[in-house]
Amino acid sequence: MPTTGASLVNQKFRPVLAAGATVLLLAGCVSFGDKAPPQLLTLTSDAAPTAGSMASASVTEAIIVDVPTVERTLDQVRVPVQVSDSAIAYVQDAVWADKPARLFRGVLAETLAAKSGRLVLDQVETGSERGMMLSGQLQRFGYDEGARAVVVRYDAVIRKPGTPLRKQRFEASVPVATVDAVSVGAALNQAANTVAGQVAAWVAG
């Protein structure tokens, strides 16, 4: 069985080489067939609005938060591991309840609503882009084996009628001692909240 280095022999990961390469199955890897994972991971905002809180504004005064775009490695419910520049693996038994871009969008929206006090909507609710639009690309959202940490990297773009576009990269990393679904999921939730807080401060600036 081919390998790409000592790190790929670790039974915690299911290696998948870069686009077009053959999937390599290692002993002890999780099956994504009929067997359900022990649990599903999700993200929760540390700064969610309190129960009963309300916000009211016209569409032009609201903040519209779009779902970030992602590359194919993040357009799924598994948690990627950056093994090398040319190989991606997946954390065993780590499965998101929804695709990470939508989960991250939820954390962004709740954090913005809590910290700004403004009305925060999505495009489905407004049907337009007349207000301040926050969009961007989720570049990294997984575990980096070399850094021994999870990394969340988000390139944010603000569009507001009558003003120039603004773009900035935000990133947070959280060390992980044990690479398993629970530890990696908790670390990604922490990093996602850190990035959301940074974005909220930038939007308000």
Tab-separated table of C-alpha atoms in Angstrom:
chain	number	residue	atom	x	y	z
A	1	MET	CA	0.000	0.000	0.000
A	2	PRO	CA	1.513	3.403	-1.003
A	3	THR	CA	2.156	6.040	1.607
A	4	THR	CA	3.207	9.692	1.557
A	5	GLY	CA	5.388	9.660	4.679
A	6	ALA	CA	5.306	8.527	8.273
A	7	SER	CA	2.414	10.844	9.107
A	8	LEU	CA	0.107	9.002	6.695
A	9	VAL	CA	0.528	5.735	8.568
A	10	ASN	CA	-1.284	7.235	11.550
A	11	GLN	CA	-4.593	5.428	11.826
A	12	LYS	CA	-6.354	8.614	12.956
A	13	PHE	CA	-6.506	9.874	9.377
A	14	ARG	CA	-8.017	8.831	6.092
A	15	PRO	CA	-5.644	10.180	3.462
A	16	VAL	CA	-6.858	11.574	0.210
A	17	LEU	CA	-4.270	12.862	-2.254
A	18	ALA	CA	-4.794	16.076	-4.199
A	19	ALA	CA	-7.393	16.303	-6.943
A	20	GLY	CA	-7.450	13.352	-9.287
A	21	ALA	CA	-5.390	11.085	-7.040
A	22	THR	CA	-6.527	7.740	-5.685
A	23	VAL	CA	-8.124	7.550	-2.261
A	24	LEU	CA	-5.947	5.559	0.133
A	25	LEU	CA	-7.723	3.613	2.857
A	26	LEU	CA	-5.724	2.956	6.018
A	27	ALA	CA	-6.481	0.333	8.643
A	28	GLY	CA	-8.799	1.533	11.396
A	29	CYS	CA	-10.303	4.407	9.406
A	30	VAL	CA	-13.937	5.343	9.819
A	31	SER	CA	-16.441	4.094	7.272
A	32	PHE	CA	-18.841	6.618	5.777
A	33	GLY	CA	-21.285	4.003	4.600
A	34	ASP	CA	-24.368	2.952	6.538
A	35	LYS	CA	-22.684	3.219	9.931
A	36	ALA	CA	-23.426	6.569	11.552
A	37	PRO	CA	-20.647	8.485	13.359
A	38	PRO	CA	-20.789	8.478	17.193
A	39	GLN	CA	-21.750	12.165	17.165
A	40	LEU	CA	-22.155	15.161	14.867
A	41	LEU	CA	-20.118	18.328	15.359
A	42	THR	CA	-21.517	21.843	15.186
A	43	LEU	CA	-20.474	25.428	15.919
A	44	THR	CA	-21.971	27.721	18.555
A	45	SER	CA	-21.413	31.453	18.950
A	46	ASP	CA	-19.853	32.709	22.175
A	47	ALA	CA	-21.576	36.065	21.613
A	48	ALA	CA	-25.076	35.097	20.541
A	49	PRO	CA	-27.890	37.616	21.194
A	50	THR	CA	-29.817	36.936	24.380
A	51	ALA	CA	-33.263	35.347	24.262
A	52	GLY	CA	-35.950	37.918	23.515
A	53	SER	CA	-33.561	40.486	22.053
A	54	MET	CA	-34.869	42.327	19.003
A	55	ALA	CA	-33.457	44.505	16.247
A	56	SER	CA	-35.301	46.637	13.738
A	57	ALA	CA	-33.957	48.508	10.726
A	58	SER	CA	-34.521	49.085	7.044
A	59	VAL	CA	-32.787	46.770	4.584
A	60	THR	CA	-30.298	49.516	3.739
A	61	GLU	CA	-29.258	49.720	7.408
A	62	ALA	CA	-29.007	45.976	7.969
A	63	ILE	CA	-25.894	43.807	7.710
A	64	ILE	CA	-26.418	40.997	5.221
A	65	VAL	CA	-24.134	38.027	5.899
A	66	ASP	CA	-23.627	35.651	3.001
A	67	VAL	CA	-22.465	32.031	3.211
A	68	PRO	CA	-18.703	31.982	2.487
A	69	THR	CA	-17.445	30.293	-0.629
A	70	VAL	CA	-15.109	27.325	-0.147
A	71	GLU	CA	-12.900	25.023	-2.152
A	72	ARG	CA	-13.842	21.370	-2.629
A	73	THR	CA	-11.972	20.095	0.438
A	74	LEU	CA	-14.313	22.154	2.650
A	75	ASP	CA	-17.483	21.587	0.643
A	76	GLN	CA	-18.390	18.525	2.701
A	77	VAL	CA	-19.112	17.463	6.275
A	78	ARG	CA	-15.765	15.850	7.144
A	79	VAL	CA	-12.934	17.661	8.962
A	80	PRO	CA	-9.818	17.956	6.770
A	81	VAL	CA	-6.240	17.483	7.937
A	82	GLN	CA	-3.470	19.249	6.026
A	83	VAL	CA	-0.887	16.460	5.938
A	84	SER	CA	1.392	18.041	3.332
A	85	ASP	CA	1.214	20.450	0.405
A	86	SER	CA	-0.178	17.662	-1.773
A	87	ALA	CA	-2.166	15.480	0.613
A	88	ILE	CA	-5.307	15.882	2.664
A	89	ALA	CA	-6.574	13.488	5.338
A	90	TYR	CA	-9.695	13.482	7.468
A	91	VAL	CA	-10.111	13.243	11.235
A	92	GLN	CA	-11.611	9.901	12.175
A	93	ASP	CA	-15.274	10.039	13.281
A	94	ALA	CA	-15.356	13.854	12.923
A	95	VAL	CA	-18.492	14.736	10.941
A	96	TRP	CA	-20.225	18.130	10.868
A	97	ALA	CA	-23.988	18.441	11.287
A	98	ASP	CA	-23.939	20.757	8.242
A	99	LYS	CA	-21.303	21.979	5.801
A	100	PRO	CA	-18.750	24.158	7.636
A	101	ALA	CA	-19.402	27.242	5.479
A	102	ARG	CA	-23.031	27.381	6.620
A	103	LEU	CA	-22.096	26.696	10.239
A	104	PHE	CA	-19.444	29.431	10.143
A	105	ARG	CA	-21.910	31.853	8.579
A	106	GLY	CA	-24.195	31.261	11.563
A	107	VAL	CA	-21.416	32.100	14.036
A	108	LEU	CA	-20.550	35.246	12.069
A	109	ALA	CA	-24.158	36.416	11.978
A	110	GLU	CA	-24.806	35.829	15.679
A	111	THR	CA	-21.537	37.476	16.692
A	112	LEU	CA	-22.231	40.530	14.520
A	113	ALA	CA	-25.770	40.825	15.875
A	114	ALA	CA	-24.598	40.589	19.488
A	115	LYS	CA	-21.642	42.935	19.193
A	116	SER	CA	-23.095	45.560	16.831
A	117	GLY	CA	-26.709	45.624	17.970
A	118	ARG	CA	-27.678	45.945	14.310
A	119	LEU	CA	-30.159	43.909	12.332
A	120	VAL	CA	-28.331	40.977	10.709
A	121	LEU	CA	-29.970	39.108	7.815
A	122	ASP	CA	-29.094	36.738	5.009
A	123	GLN	CA	-29.781	37.225	1.304
A	124	VAL	CA	-32.765	34.897	1.374
A	125	GLU	CA	-34.453	37.181	3.906
A	126	THR	CA	-33.729	40.384	1.972
A	127	GLY	CA	-33.767	39.229	-1.643
A	128	SER	CA	-31.354	42.051	-2.457
A	129	GLU	CA	-27.925	43.465	-1.816
A	130	ARG	CA	-29.038	47.000	-0.910
A	131	GLY	CA	-27.593	46.890	2.598
A	132	MET	CA	-24.073	46.270	3.838
A	133	MET	CA	-23.049	42.871	2.462
A	134	LEU	CA	-20.467	40.725	4.250
A	135	SER	CA	-19.210	37.914	2.069
A	136	GLY	CA	-15.913	36.155	1.549
A	137	GLN	CA	-14.082	32.866	1.272
A	138	LEU	CA	-13.394	30.328	4.000
A	139	GLN	CA	-9.845	29.369	3.055
A	140	ARG	CA	-8.946	27.037	5.919
A	141	PHE	CA	-11.155	25.218	8.389
A	142	GLY	CA	-9.443	22.114	9.686
A	143	TYR	CA	-6.420	20.614	11.391
A	144	ASP	CA	-2.844	21.345	10.310
A	145	GLU	CA	-0.600	18.403	11.145
A	146	GLY	CA	2.610	20.402	10.813
A	147	ALA	CA	1.421	23.114	13.201
A	148	ARG	CA	-0.372	20.633	15.497
A	149	ALA	CA	-3.271	23.050	15.601
A	150	VAL	CA	-6.578	23.787	13.950
A	151	VAL	CA	-6.617	26.762	11.598
A	152	VAL	CA	-9.545	28.951	10.578
A	153	ARG	CA	-8.779	31.444	7.806
A	154	TYR	CA	-11.445	33.725	6.351
A	155	ASP	CA	-11.036	36.340	3.618
A	156	ALA	CA	-13.814	38.846	4.318
A	157	VAL	CA	-15.255	41.341	1.833
A	158	ILE	CA	-17.604	44.218	2.700
A	159	ARG	CA	-19.771	45.717	-0.010
A	160	LYS	CA	-21.741	48.841	0.820
A	161	PRO	CA	-23.542	50.989	-1.749
A	162	GLY	CA	-21.675	54.183	-2.486
A	163	THR	CA	-18.407	53.112	-0.785
A	164	PRO	CA	-15.292	51.244	-1.989
A	165	LEU	CA	-14.999	47.511	-1.421
A	166	ARG	CA	-13.079	46.478	1.689
A	167	LYS	CA	-11.268	43.168	1.985
A	168	GLN	CA	-9.208	41.683	4.802
A	169	ARG	CA	-7.906	38.281	5.871
A	170	PHE	CA	-8.608	36.973	9.357
A	171	GLU	CA	-7.039	33.896	10.909
A	172	ALA	CA	-6.960	32.077	14.214
A	173	SER	CA	-5.277	28.860	15.317
A	174	VAL	CA	-5.783	26.732	18.426
A	175	PRO	CA	-3.303	24.000	19.472
A	176	VAL	CA	-4.685	20.468	19.728
A	177	ALA	CA	-2.926	17.875	21.885
A	178	THR	CA	-5.063	14.871	20.922
A	179	VAL	CA	-6.352	14.589	17.373
A	180	ASP	CA	-9.855	13.206	17.753
A	181	ALA	CA	-13.340	14.386	16.838
A	182	VAL	CA	-14.133	15.970	20.217
A	183	SER	CA	-10.827	17.826	20.625
A	184	VAL	CA	-10.627	19.062	17.044
A	185	GLY	CA	-14.296	20.063	16.998
A	186	ALA	CA	-13.956	22.105	20.203
A	187	ALA	CA	-10.783	23.793	18.933
A	188	LEU	CA	-12.425	24.709	15.618
A	189	ASN	CA	-15.385	26.184	17.491
A	190	GLN	CA	-12.977	28.327	19.535
A	191	ALA	CA	-11.028	29.454	16.469
A	192	ALA	CA	-14.232	30.208	14.540
A	193	ASN	CA	-15.449	32.430	17.385
A	194	THR	CA	-12.101	34.233	17.518
A	195	VAL	CA	-12.279	34.996	13.792
A	196	ALA	CA	-15.933	36.052	14.062
A	197	GLY	CA	-15.006	38.487	16.839
A	198	GLN	CA	-12.211	39.929	14.720
A	199	VAL	CA	-14.565	40.370	11.762
A	200	ALA	CA	-17.202	42.030	13.953
A	201	ALA	CA	-14.639	44.574	15.208
A	202	TRP	CA	-13.491	45.231	11.636
A	203	VAL	CA	-17.057	45.736	10.368
A	204	ALA	CA	-17.719	48.218	13.156
A	205	GLY	CA	-14.498	50.126	12.449
